[in-house]
Amino acid sequence: MENISVALLQIMPTGSPEGNLKKGIECCKEAKKRGADIALFPEMWSVGYYISEDLEELKRTAVSADGPFVTEFKRLAKELDMAIGITFLESFEPLPRNSVCLIDRFGQAAYTYSKVHTCDFGDECRLTPGEDFYVADIDTAKGIVRVGSMICYDREFPESARILMLKGAEIILVPNACQMEINRLSQLRARAYENMVGIATVNYPEGHPHCNGHSTAFDGIAYALGEEKSRDMLIAEAGGGECILFADFPIDKMREYRSREVHGNAYRRPGKYGILLSEEVKEPFVRKDAGR
């Protein structure tokens, strides 16, 4: 299979859902023109990652997963023959969700994932967390690839990427809205390494509150065939400014690597991990604002 090209839309929101829709369409068309198989938006693109303190306003700014905003990107995906990961503040009860809908090149929703690990210590305390992690086989023009998603803070929990790997994800798409500095980039590198999975993360550029660009992609191949030394898994990294970053994932090489290397699921001992299912939280990790 040829490389799967993921376009990471590191772009600045316009200040309105209508403007974001228009700009998003233009950027997707540019991504397709430059050869993208999948285009991915930064976190909650419909509102530019704005979470109102006024609950009524928050609900008014949310959109349905089958409403006009998302439907327009379904139409666009079919028109462009390109998959699109559109992110949005999703209408939900009792409070909205932080969601991404992965639309295939035929204009159909492959899945809608809502952020499981909401930032309850901040503005996301006013959002409803998601319930599960999803994967789907995406039929690109170059062949089928299995894709899943996690969103921003999800990356800080190894379980997120682990579950997606266990469900067969080959590439994990990660919408983001925060400072991508060495430690957070290291988390993404670790998730790719320990699961032998590609990870593509798109952030807002510098100038957006608390964001600094540096969208990245890791292919998960730590050891090239026939090479003794490890290799850098980073295949793309943006600077701080507005741009469309292209990440080309060598799917055949990734699959060959996963078939022979020692990470992932081959040598795990799930029977020893029972404590991971415990809901108990002890000091020093007790937090009054934790949403669970």
PDB file of C-alpha atoms in Angstrom, residues 11-283:
ATOM      1  CA  ILE A  11      -5.285  26.625  11.706  1.00  0.00           C
ATOM      2  CA  MET A  12      -6.731  29.548  13.666  1.00  0.00           C
ATOM      3  CA  PRO A  13     -10.494  29.733  14.279  1.00  0.00           C
ATOM      4  CA  THR A  14     -12.378  32.725  12.909  1.00  0.00           C
ATOM      5  CA  GLY A  15     -14.528  33.590  15.933  1.00  0.00           C
ATOM      6  CA  SER A  16     -17.821  32.151  14.678  1.00  0.00           C
ATOM      7  CA  PRO A  17     -19.172  28.712  13.738  1.00  0.00           C
ATOM      8  CA  GLU A  18     -20.130  30.065  10.308  1.00  0.00           C
ATOM      9  CA  GLY A  19     -16.607  31.364   9.741  1.00  0.00           C
ATOM     10  CA  ASN A  20     -15.097  28.131  11.016  1.00  0.00           C
ATOM     11  CA  LEU A  21     -17.281  26.145   8.624  1.00  0.00           C
ATOM     12  CA  LYS A  22     -16.186  28.246   5.656  1.00  0.00           C
ATOM     13  CA  LYS A  23     -12.502  28.197   6.597  1.00  0.00           C
ATOM     14  CA  GLY A  24     -12.653  24.480   7.342  1.00  0.00           C
ATOM     15  CA  ILE A  25     -14.066  23.749   3.902  1.00  0.00           C
ATOM     16  CA  GLU A  26     -11.344  25.810   2.220  1.00  0.00           C
ATOM     17  CA  CYS A  27      -8.598  24.038   4.173  1.00  0.00           C
ATOM     18  CA  CYS A  28      -9.993  20.591   3.362  1.00  0.00           C
ATOM     19  CA  LYS A  29     -10.027  21.468  -0.330  1.00  0.00           C
ATOM     20  CA  GLU A  30      -6.406  22.590  -0.092  1.00  0.00           C
ATOM     21  CA  ALA A  31      -5.487  19.386   1.762  1.00  0.00           C
ATOM     22  CA  LYS A  32      -7.083  17.272  -0.970  1.00  0.00           C
ATOM     23  CA  LYS A  33      -5.347  19.271  -3.686  1.00  0.00           C
ATOM     24  CA  ARG A  34      -2.045  18.438  -2.010  1.00  0.00           C
ATOM     25  CA  GLY A  35      -2.775  14.715  -1.827  1.00  0.00           C
ATOM     26  CA  ALA A  36      -4.334  14.070   1.600  1.00  0.00           C
ATOM     27  CA  ASP A  37      -6.227  10.859   2.315  1.00  0.00           C
ATOM     28  CA  ILE A  38      -7.478  12.127   5.691  1.00  0.00           C
ATOM     29  CA  ALA A  39      -7.827  15.712   6.973  1.00  0.00           C
ATOM     30  CA  LEU A  40      -7.963  16.317  10.740  1.00  0.00           C
ATOM     31  CA  PHE A  41      -9.089  19.431  12.640  1.00  0.00           C
ATOM     32  CA  PRO A  42      -7.830  20.657  16.035  1.00  0.00           C
ATOM     33  CA  GLU A  43      -9.987  20.129  19.115  1.00  0.00           C
ATOM     34  CA  MET A  44     -13.601  21.419  19.059  1.00  0.00           C
ATOM     35  CA  TRP A  45     -13.175  23.313  15.775  1.00  0.00           C
ATOM     36  CA  SER A  46     -16.859  24.322  15.560  1.00  0.00           C
ATOM     37  CA  VAL A  47     -16.353  26.800  18.421  1.00  0.00           C
ATOM     38  CA  GLY A  48     -12.553  27.170  18.331  1.00  0.00           C
ATOM     39  CA  TYR A  49     -12.300  25.382  21.681  1.00  0.00           C
ATOM     40  CA  TYR A  50     -14.444  27.933  23.510  1.00  0.00           C
ATOM     41  CA  ILE A  51     -16.381  26.666  26.546  1.00  0.00           C
ATOM     42  CA  SER A  52     -18.754  29.270  27.958  1.00  0.00           C
ATOM     43  CA  GLU A  53     -19.220  29.601  31.720  1.00  0.00           C
ATOM     44  CA  ASP A  54     -22.903  30.305  31.007  1.00  0.00           C
ATOM     45  CA  LEU A  55     -24.540  26.889  30.691  1.00  0.00           C
ATOM     46  CA  GLU A  56     -27.370  28.179  28.503  1.00  0.00           C
ATOM     47  CA  GLU A  57     -24.900  29.795  26.103  1.00  0.00           C
ATOM     48  CA  LEU A  58     -22.804  26.625  26.186  1.00  0.00           C
ATOM     49  CA  LYS A  59     -25.796  24.571  25.112  1.00  0.00           C
ATOM     50  CA  ARG A  60     -26.736  27.084  22.401  1.00  0.00           C
ATOM     51  CA  THR A  61     -23.281  26.898  20.842  1.00  0.00           C
ATOM     52  CA  ALA A  62     -23.308  23.084  20.695  1.00  0.00           C
ATOM     53  CA  VAL A  63     -24.243  21.320  17.439  1.00  0.00           C
ATOM     54  CA  SER A  64     -25.732  17.918  16.737  1.00  0.00           C
ATOM     55  CA  ALA A  65     -23.663  15.089  15.273  1.00  0.00           C
ATOM     56  CA  ASP A  66     -26.235  14.902  12.463  1.00  0.00           C
ATOM     57  CA  GLY A  67     -26.876  18.656  12.220  1.00  0.00           C
ATOM     58  CA  PRO A  68     -25.937  21.098   9.419  1.00  0.00           C
ATOM     59  CA  PHE A  69     -22.337  21.743  10.570  1.00  0.00           C
ATOM     60  CA  VAL A  70     -21.257  18.099  10.524  1.00  0.00           C
ATOM     61  CA  THR A  71     -23.500  17.269   7.559  1.00  0.00           C
ATOM     62  CA  GLU A  72     -21.714  19.871   5.453  1.00  0.00           C
ATOM     63  CA  PHE A  73     -18.423  18.082   6.077  1.00  0.00           C
ATOM     64  CA  LYS A  74     -20.044  14.769   5.158  1.00  0.00           C
ATOM     65  CA  ARG A  75     -21.051  16.305   1.838  1.00  0.00           C
ATOM     66  CA  LEU A  76     -17.542  17.703   1.415  1.00  0.00           C
ATOM     67  CA  ALA A  77     -15.834  14.385   2.190  1.00  0.00           C
ATOM     68  CA  LYS A  78     -17.862  12.682  -0.526  1.00  0.00           C
ATOM     69  CA  GLU A  79     -17.180  15.520  -2.970  1.00  0.00           C
ATOM     70  CA  LEU A  80     -13.434  15.414  -2.326  1.00  0.00           C
ATOM     71  CA  ASP A  81     -13.170  11.621  -2.032  1.00  0.00           C
ATOM     72  CA  MET A  82     -11.253  12.187   1.218  1.00  0.00           C
ATOM     73  CA  ALA A  83     -11.859  11.231   4.856  1.00  0.00           C
ATOM     74  CA  ILE A  84     -12.343  14.132   7.280  1.00  0.00           C
ATOM     75  CA  GLY A  85     -12.048  14.171  11.075  1.00  0.00           C
ATOM     76  CA  ILE A  86     -14.266  17.106  12.041  1.00  0.00           C
ATOM     77  CA  THR A  87     -14.292  18.218  15.676  1.00  0.00           C
ATOM     78  CA  PHE A  88     -17.127  20.015  17.424  1.00  0.00           C
ATOM     79  CA  LEU A  89     -18.920  20.866  20.648  1.00  0.00           C
ATOM     80  CA  GLU A  90     -21.652  18.231  20.475  1.00  0.00           C
ATOM     81  CA  SER A  91     -25.189  18.702  21.753  1.00  0.00           C
ATOM     82  CA  PHE A  92     -25.818  16.228  24.548  1.00  0.00           C
ATOM     83  CA  GLU A  93     -27.736  15.945  27.810  1.00  0.00           C
ATOM     84  CA  PRO A  94     -27.265  17.016  30.495  1.00  0.00           C
ATOM     85  CA  LEU A  95     -24.263  18.942  29.087  1.00  0.00           C
ATOM     86  CA  PRO A  96     -22.462  19.020  25.709  1.00  0.00           C
ATOM     87  CA  ARG A  97     -19.563  16.774  24.736  1.00  0.00           C
ATOM     88  CA  ASN A  98     -16.157  17.356  23.137  1.00  0.00           C
ATOM     89  CA  SER A  99     -16.357  15.192  20.008  1.00  0.00           C
ATOM     90  CA  VAL A 100     -14.745  14.179  16.734  1.00  0.00           C
ATOM     91  CA  CYS A 101     -16.652  12.602  13.856  1.00  0.00           C
ATOM     92  CA  LEU A 102     -14.499  10.651  11.419  1.00  0.00           C
ATOM     93  CA  ILE A 103     -16.215  10.797   8.042  1.00  0.00           C
ATOM     94  CA  ASP A 104     -15.089   8.401   5.316  1.00  0.00           C
ATOM     95  CA  ARG A 105     -14.551   9.380   1.687  1.00  0.00           C
ATOM     96  CA  PHE A 106     -18.081   8.266   0.857  1.00  0.00           C
ATOM     97  CA  GLY A 107     -19.570  10.834   3.234  1.00  0.00           C
ATOM     98  CA  GLN A 108     -20.539   8.370   5.952  1.00  0.00           C
ATOM     99  CA  ALA A 109     -19.709   8.711   9.655  1.00  0.00           C
ATOM    100  CA  ALA A 110     -17.299   5.910  10.562  1.00  0.00           C
ATOM    101  CA  TYR A 111     -17.548   6.842  14.255  1.00  0.00           C
ATOM    102  CA  THR A 112     -18.240   9.765  16.555  1.00  0.00           C
ATOM    103  CA  TYR A 113     -15.916   9.746  19.542  1.00  0.00           C
ATOM    104  CA  SER A 114     -16.375  11.968  22.606  1.00  0.00           C
ATOM    105  CA  LYS A 115     -13.443  12.803  24.858  1.00  0.00           C
ATOM    106  CA  VAL A 116     -13.365  10.321  27.755  1.00  0.00           C
ATOM    107  CA  HIS A 117     -10.800  12.101  29.933  1.00  0.00           C
ATOM    108  CA  THR A 118     -12.356  15.552  30.192  1.00  0.00           C
ATOM    109  CA  CYS A 119     -10.301  18.210  31.992  1.00  0.00           C
ATOM    110  CA  ASP A 120     -12.566  18.426  35.040  1.00  0.00           C
ATOM    111  CA  PHE A 121     -10.048  20.704  36.767  1.00  0.00           C
ATOM    112  CA  GLY A 122     -10.783  23.390  34.139  1.00  0.00           C
ATOM    113  CA  ASP A 123     -13.527  24.570  31.795  1.00  0.00           C
ATOM    114  CA  GLU A 124     -14.324  21.020  30.705  1.00  0.00           C
ATOM    115  CA  CYS A 125     -15.969  20.420  34.072  1.00  0.00           C
ATOM    116  CA  ARG A 126     -19.026  21.740  32.188  1.00  0.00           C
ATOM    117  CA  LEU A 127     -18.900  18.936  29.616  1.00  0.00           C
ATOM    118  CA  THR A 128     -20.123  15.337  29.586  1.00  0.00           C
ATOM    119  CA  PRO A 129     -17.332  12.769  29.144  1.00  0.00           C
ATOM    120  CA  GLY A 130     -17.508  10.057  26.500  1.00  0.00           C
ATOM    121  CA  GLU A 131     -18.192   6.406  27.257  1.00  0.00           C
ATOM    122  CA  ASP A 132     -15.773   4.379  25.120  1.00  0.00           C
ATOM    123  CA  PHE A 133     -13.022   4.390  22.478  1.00  0.00           C
ATOM    124  CA  TYR A 134     -13.797   3.479  18.873  1.00  0.00           C
ATOM    125  CA  VAL A 135     -11.991   2.276  15.767  1.00  0.00           C
ATOM    126  CA  ALA A 136     -13.130   1.867  12.177  1.00  0.00           C
ATOM    127  CA  ASP A 137     -11.781   0.520   8.900  1.00  0.00           C
ATOM    128  CA  ILE A 138     -11.385   3.529   6.608  1.00  0.00           C
ATOM    129  CA  ASP A 139     -11.490   2.757   2.898  1.00  0.00           C
ATOM    130  CA  THR A 140      -9.028   5.227   1.378  1.00  0.00           C
ATOM    131  CA  ALA A 141      -8.175   5.392  -2.311  1.00  0.00           C
ATOM    132  CA  LYS A 142      -4.934   3.597  -1.388  1.00  0.00           C
ATOM    133  CA  GLY A 143      -6.549   0.803   0.625  1.00  0.00           C
ATOM    134  CA  ILE A 144      -8.124   0.122   3.984  1.00  0.00           C
ATOM    135  CA  VAL A 145      -6.539   1.356   7.214  1.00  0.00           C
ATOM    136  CA  ARG A 146      -7.929   0.924  10.735  1.00  0.00           C
ATOM    137  CA  VAL A 147      -8.194   4.254  12.538  1.00  0.00           C
ATOM    138  CA  GLY A 148      -9.167   5.368  16.056  1.00  0.00           C
ATOM    139  CA  SER A 149      -9.187   8.634  17.998  1.00  0.00           C
ATOM    140  CA  MET A 150      -8.351  10.121  21.350  1.00  0.00           C
ATOM    141  CA  ILE A 151      -8.594  13.823  22.202  1.00  0.00           C
ATOM    142  CA  CYS A 152      -5.940  15.979  23.913  1.00  0.00           C
ATOM    143  CA  TYR A 153      -5.916  15.040  27.647  1.00  0.00           C
ATOM    144  CA  ASP A 154      -6.731  11.419  26.707  1.00  0.00           C
ATOM    145  CA  ARG A 155      -3.086  11.111  25.654  1.00  0.00           C
ATOM    146  CA  GLU A 156      -1.964  11.437  29.290  1.00  0.00           C
ATOM    147  CA  PHE A 157      -3.531   8.067  30.136  1.00  0.00           C
ATOM    148  CA  PRO A 158      -1.746   5.055  28.617  1.00  0.00           C
ATOM    149  CA  GLU A 159      -5.043   3.169  28.708  1.00  0.00           C
ATOM    150  CA  SER A 160      -6.515   5.342  25.928  1.00  0.00           C
ATOM    151  CA  ALA A 161      -4.024   4.350  23.257  1.00  0.00           C
ATOM    152  CA  ARG A 162      -3.764   0.822  24.665  1.00  0.00           C
ATOM    153  CA  ILE A 163      -7.484   0.211  24.205  1.00  0.00           C
ATOM    154  CA  LEU A 164      -7.347   1.571  20.663  1.00  0.00           C
ATOM    155  CA  MET A 165      -4.383  -0.711  19.877  1.00  0.00           C
ATOM    156  CA  LEU A 166      -6.227  -3.713  21.314  1.00  0.00           C
ATOM    157  CA  LYS A 167      -9.166  -2.856  19.072  1.00  0.00           C
ATOM    158  CA  GLY A 168      -6.828  -2.921  16.085  1.00  0.00           C
ATOM    159  CA  ALA A 169      -6.051   0.745  15.439  1.00  0.00           C
ATOM    160  CA  GLU A 170      -3.108   1.302  13.103  1.00  0.00           C
ATOM    161  CA  ILE A 171      -3.279   5.105  13.193  1.00  0.00           C
ATOM    162  CA  ILE A 172      -4.655   7.187  16.085  1.00  0.00           C
ATOM    163  CA  LEU A 173      -5.951  10.652  15.194  1.00  0.00           C
ATOM    164  CA  VAL A 174      -5.574  13.160  18.053  1.00  0.00           C
ATOM    165  CA  PRO A 175      -7.275  16.592  17.963  1.00  0.00           C
ATOM    166  CA  ASN A 176      -5.598  18.884  20.493  1.00  0.00           C
ATOM    167  CA  ALA A 177      -5.792  22.340  22.136  1.00  0.00           C
ATOM    168  CA  CYS A 178      -2.916  23.021  24.536  1.00  0.00           C
ATOM    169  CA  GLN A 179       0.796  23.795  24.772  1.00  0.00           C
ATOM    170  CA  MET A 180       2.670  21.011  23.033  1.00  0.00           C
ATOM    171  CA  GLU A 181       5.981  21.041  24.879  1.00  0.00           C
ATOM    172  CA  ILE A 182       8.631  18.381  25.421  1.00  0.00           C
ATOM    173  CA  ASN A 183       6.736  16.383  28.050  1.00  0.00           C
ATOM    174  CA  ARG A 184       3.448  16.209  26.141  1.00  0.00           C
ATOM    175  CA  LEU A 185       5.291  15.377  22.935  1.00  0.00           C
ATOM    176  CA  SER A 186       7.090  12.655  24.883  1.00  0.00           C
ATOM    177  CA  GLN A 187       3.724  11.214  25.929  1.00  0.00           C
ATOM    178  CA  LEU A 188       2.684  10.912  22.294  1.00  0.00           C
ATOM    179  CA  ARG A 189       6.021   9.376  21.378  1.00  0.00           C
ATOM    180  CA  ALA A 190       5.583   6.851  24.202  1.00  0.00           C
ATOM    181  CA  ARG A 191       2.041   5.958  23.129  1.00  0.00           C
ATOM    182  CA  ALA A 192       3.308   5.298  19.591  1.00  0.00           C
ATOM    183  CA  TYR A 193       6.309   3.274  20.817  1.00  0.00           C
ATOM    184  CA  GLU A 194       4.555   1.033  23.342  1.00  0.00           C
ATOM    185  CA  ASN A 195       1.642   0.230  21.020  1.00  0.00           C
ATOM    186  CA  MET A 196       3.517   0.147  17.687  1.00  0.00           C
ATOM    187  CA  VAL A 197       0.883   2.488  16.299  1.00  0.00           C
ATOM    188  CA  GLY A 198       0.928   5.671  14.226  1.00  0.00           C
ATOM    189  CA  ILE A 199      -0.184   8.808  16.081  1.00  0.00           C
ATOM    190  CA  ALA A 200      -1.148  12.059  14.328  1.00  0.00           C
ATOM    191  CA  THR A 201      -1.838  15.064  16.583  1.00  0.00           C
ATOM    192  CA  VAL A 202      -3.098  18.445  15.404  1.00  0.00           C
ATOM    193  CA  ASN A 203      -2.983  21.547  17.598  1.00  0.00           C
ATOM    194  CA  TYR A 204      -4.057  25.170  17.247  1.00  0.00           C
ATOM    195  CA  PRO A 205      -1.266  27.581  16.226  1.00  0.00           C
ATOM    196  CA  GLU A 206       0.415  30.234  18.327  1.00  0.00           C
ATOM    197  CA  GLY A 207      -1.981  33.059  19.101  1.00  0.00           C
ATOM    198  CA  HIS A 208      -4.794  30.767  20.161  1.00  0.00           C
ATOM    199  CA  PRO A 209      -5.030  30.810  23.984  1.00  0.00           C
ATOM    200  CA  HIS A 210      -2.760  28.220  25.644  1.00  0.00           C
ATOM    201  CA  CYS A 211      -1.685  26.758  22.273  1.00  0.00           C
ATOM    202  CA  ASN A 212       1.612  26.851  20.390  1.00  0.00           C
ATOM    203  CA  GLY A 213       1.239  24.729  17.255  1.00  0.00           C
ATOM    204  CA  HIS A 214       3.816  21.924  16.991  1.00  0.00           C
ATOM    205  CA  SER A 215       1.396  19.394  15.540  1.00  0.00           C
ATOM    206  CA  THR A 216       3.228  16.085  15.196  1.00  0.00           C
ATOM    207  CA  ALA A 217       3.088  12.595  13.757  1.00  0.00           C
ATOM    208  CA  PHE A 218       4.915   9.447  14.904  1.00  0.00           C
ATOM    209  CA  ASP A 219       4.854   6.253  12.821  1.00  0.00           C
ATOM    210  CA  GLY A 220       5.541   3.891  15.753  1.00  0.00           C
ATOM    211  CA  ILE A 221       8.494   2.158  14.061  1.00  0.00           C
ATOM    212  CA  ALA A 222      11.287   2.275  16.637  1.00  0.00           C
ATOM    213  CA  TYR A 223      13.578  -0.279  14.996  1.00  0.00           C
ATOM    214  CA  ALA A 224      14.077  -0.503  11.242  1.00  0.00           C
ATOM    215  CA  LEU A 225      14.545  -3.963   9.788  1.00  0.00           C
ATOM    216  CA  GLY A 226      18.244  -4.852   9.699  1.00  0.00           C
ATOM    217  CA  GLU A 227      19.272  -1.870  11.839  1.00  0.00           C
ATOM    218  CA  GLU A 228      20.685  -2.364  15.348  1.00  0.00           C
ATOM    219  CA  LYS A 229      20.096   1.163  16.599  1.00  0.00           C
ATOM    220  CA  SER A 230      16.671   2.627  17.270  1.00  0.00           C
ATOM    221  CA  ARG A 231      15.310   5.282  14.910  1.00  0.00           C
ATOM    222  CA  ASP A 232      13.379   8.505  15.459  1.00  0.00           C
ATOM    223  CA  MET A 233       9.670   7.725  15.032  1.00  0.00           C
ATOM    224  CA  LEU A 234       8.854  11.396  14.373  1.00  0.00           C
ATOM    225  CA  ILE A 235       7.799  11.751  10.731  1.00  0.00           C
ATOM    226  CA  ALA A 236       6.369  15.284  10.823  1.00  0.00           C
ATOM    227  CA  GLU A 237       6.365  18.300  13.136  1.00  0.00           C
ATOM    228  CA  ALA A 238       5.013  21.797  12.529  1.00  0.00           C
ATOM    229  CA  GLY A 239       6.356  25.048  13.889  1.00  0.00           C
ATOM    230  CA  GLY A 240       4.202  27.483  15.800  1.00  0.00           C
ATOM    231  CA  GLY A 241       2.421  29.206  12.942  1.00  0.00           C
ATOM    232  CA  GLU A 242      -0.720  28.467  10.982  1.00  0.00           C
ATOM    233  CA  CYS A 243      -0.162  25.708   8.420  1.00  0.00           C
ATOM    234  CA  ILE A 244      -1.315  22.411   6.980  1.00  0.00           C
ATOM    235  CA  LEU A 245       1.158  19.723   8.042  1.00  0.00           C
ATOM    236  CA  PHE A 246       1.293  16.500   6.029  1.00  0.00           C
ATOM    237  CA  ALA A 247       2.189  13.223   7.707  1.00  0.00           C
ATOM    238  CA  ASP A 248       2.817  10.246   5.407  1.00  0.00           C
ATOM    239  CA  PHE A 249       2.398   6.960   7.248  1.00  0.00           C
ATOM    240  CA  PRO A 250       4.232   3.997   5.633  1.00  0.00           C
ATOM    241  CA  ILE A 251       1.465   1.501   6.312  1.00  0.00           C
ATOM    242  CA  ASP A 252       3.154  -1.564   4.809  1.00  0.00           C
ATOM    243  CA  LYS A 253       6.320  -0.943   6.863  1.00  0.00           C
ATOM    244  CA  MET A 254       4.226  -0.302   9.977  1.00  0.00           C
ATOM    245  CA  ARG A 255       2.367  -3.580   9.474  1.00  0.00           C
ATOM    246  CA  GLU A 256       5.570  -5.524   8.894  1.00  0.00           C
ATOM    247  CA  TYR A 257       7.070  -3.988  12.043  1.00  0.00           C
ATOM    248  CA  ARG A 258       3.993  -4.849  14.111  1.00  0.00           C
ATOM    249  CA  SER A 259       4.140  -8.451  12.897  1.00  0.00           C
ATOM    250  CA  ARG A 260       7.651  -9.028  14.303  1.00  0.00           C
ATOM    251  CA  GLU A 261       8.440  -6.658  17.189  1.00  0.00           C
ATOM    252  CA  VAL A 262       7.991  -7.239  20.926  1.00  0.00           C
ATOM    253  CA  HIS A 263       5.708  -4.354  21.982  1.00  0.00           C
ATOM    254  CA  GLY A 264       1.932  -4.132  21.631  1.00  0.00           C
ATOM    255  CA  ASN A 265      -0.079  -7.170  22.740  1.00  0.00           C
ATOM    256  CA  ALA A 266       2.156 -10.223  22.253  1.00  0.00           C
ATOM    257  CA  TYR A 267       3.722 -10.429  25.711  1.00  0.00           C
ATOM    258  CA  ARG A 268       1.196  -8.638  27.915  1.00  0.00           C
ATOM    259  CA  ARG A 269      -0.138 -10.383  31.064  1.00  0.00           C
ATOM    260  CA  PRO A 270      -3.685  -9.014  31.463  1.00  0.00           C
ATOM    261  CA  GLY A 271      -4.444 -11.390  34.314  1.00  0.00           C
ATOM    262  CA  LYS A 272      -2.000  -9.440  36.483  1.00  0.00           C
ATOM    263  CA  TYR A 273      -3.604  -6.048  35.833  1.00  0.00           C
ATOM    264  CA  GLY A 274      -6.765  -6.328  37.945  1.00  0.00           C
ATOM    265  CA  ILE A 275      -5.981  -3.223  40.006  1.00  0.00           C
ATOM    266  CA  LEU A 276      -6.381  -1.132  36.858  1.00  0.00           C
ATOM    267  CA  LEU A 277     -10.144  -1.655  37.103  1.00  0.00           C
ATOM    268  CA  SER A 278     -10.356  -0.308  40.647  1.00  0.00           C
ATOM    269  CA  GLU A 279     -12.327   2.934  41.115  1.00  0.00           C
ATOM    270  CA  GLU A 280     -10.598   3.682  44.427  1.00  0.00           C
ATOM    271  CA  VAL A 281      -8.505   6.861  44.600  1.00  0.00           C
ATOM    272  CA  LYS A 282      -6.080   7.332  47.490  1.00  0.00           C
ATOM    273  CA  GLU A 283      -3.896  10.218  48.584  1.00  0.00           C
TER     274      GLU A 283
END
